[in-house]
XYZ file of C-alpha atoms in Angstrom:
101
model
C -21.233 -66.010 56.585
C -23.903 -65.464 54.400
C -24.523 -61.981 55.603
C -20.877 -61.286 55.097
C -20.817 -62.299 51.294
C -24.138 -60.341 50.480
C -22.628 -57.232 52.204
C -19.131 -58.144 50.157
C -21.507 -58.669 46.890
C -23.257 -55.180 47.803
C -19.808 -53.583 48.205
C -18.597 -54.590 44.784
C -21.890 -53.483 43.168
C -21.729 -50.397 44.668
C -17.884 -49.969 43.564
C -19.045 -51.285 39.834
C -21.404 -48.678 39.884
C -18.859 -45.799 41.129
C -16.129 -47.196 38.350
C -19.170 -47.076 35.481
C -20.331 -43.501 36.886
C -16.689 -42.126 37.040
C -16.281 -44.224 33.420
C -19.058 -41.986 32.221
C -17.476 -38.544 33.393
C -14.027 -39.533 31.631
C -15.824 -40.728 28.501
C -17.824 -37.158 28.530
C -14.365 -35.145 29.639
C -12.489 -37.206 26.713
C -15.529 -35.828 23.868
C -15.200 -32.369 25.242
C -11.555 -32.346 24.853
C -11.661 -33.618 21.047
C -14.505 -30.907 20.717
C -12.193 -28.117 21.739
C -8.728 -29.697 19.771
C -10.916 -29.913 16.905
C -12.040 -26.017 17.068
C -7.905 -25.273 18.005
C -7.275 -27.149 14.670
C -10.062 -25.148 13.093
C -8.791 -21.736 14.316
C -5.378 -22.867 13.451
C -6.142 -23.621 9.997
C -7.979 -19.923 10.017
C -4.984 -18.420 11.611
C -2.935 -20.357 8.682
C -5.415 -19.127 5.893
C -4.929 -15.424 6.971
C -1.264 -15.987 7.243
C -1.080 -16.767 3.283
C -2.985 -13.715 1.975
C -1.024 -11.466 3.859
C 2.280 -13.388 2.712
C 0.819 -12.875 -1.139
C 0.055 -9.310 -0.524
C 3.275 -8.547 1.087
C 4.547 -9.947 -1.969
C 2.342 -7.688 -4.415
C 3.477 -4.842 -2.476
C 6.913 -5.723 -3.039
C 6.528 -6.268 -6.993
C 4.410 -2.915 -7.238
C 7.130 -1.267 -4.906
C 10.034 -2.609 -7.313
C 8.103 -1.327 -10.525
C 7.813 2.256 -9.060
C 11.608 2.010 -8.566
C 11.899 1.542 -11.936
C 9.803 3.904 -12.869
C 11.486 6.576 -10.607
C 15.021 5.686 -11.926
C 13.546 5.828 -15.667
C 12.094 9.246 -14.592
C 15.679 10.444 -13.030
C 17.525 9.546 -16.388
C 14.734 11.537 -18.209
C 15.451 14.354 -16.023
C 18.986 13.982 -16.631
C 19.081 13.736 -20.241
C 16.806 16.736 -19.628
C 18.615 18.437 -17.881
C 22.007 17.843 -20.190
C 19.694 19.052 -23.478
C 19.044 22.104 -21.481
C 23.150 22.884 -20.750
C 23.458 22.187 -24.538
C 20.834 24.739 -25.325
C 21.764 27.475 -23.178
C 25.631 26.920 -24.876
C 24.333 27.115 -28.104
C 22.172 29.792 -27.581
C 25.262 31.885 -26.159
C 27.341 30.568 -29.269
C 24.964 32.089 -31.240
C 24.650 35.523 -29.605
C 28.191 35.802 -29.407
C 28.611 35.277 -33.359
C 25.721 37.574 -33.989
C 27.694 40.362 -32.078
């Protein structure tokens, strides 16, 4: 009887032992894993950083896109009124050689 309890006692100890070895391995696979989500959440706050300076320089492209419109329709009404001053010319120059003759 005796000999059966010290085996029982020796079979607990040596499943105490197994439970705190395989209690060690989770406790070291549980740290790795908040090591890696902590360099995802890293990376994602990267991946976030680069996200808003290409969002602000999309938008400075847009603004600097807008003022050459602006520019190109100011340029086109130039060229128009231009253009119209030259008509009036060429009619007034043809007035005039037609009253000189």
């Amino acid at each position: 009887m005796v000999n059966m309890a010290g085996e029982s006692f020796n079979l607990i100890k040596e499943s105490v032992n197994l439970v705190t070895v395989q209690i060690h391995q989770i406790s070291a696979s549980v740290e790795k894993i908040s090591s890696i989500t902590e360099d995802v959440v890293y990376s994602v706050n990267d991946v976030f950083a680069i996200a808003e300076t290409a969002a602000a320089g999309a938008q400075n492209v847009s603004a600097a896109i807008e003022e050459q419109l602006a520019s190109m329709e100011e340029i086109l009404a130039s060229a128009n009124a231009l253009s119209n001053m030259a008509d009036e010319l060429q009619q007034a120059i043809a007035v005039s050689e037609y009253n000189c003759n």
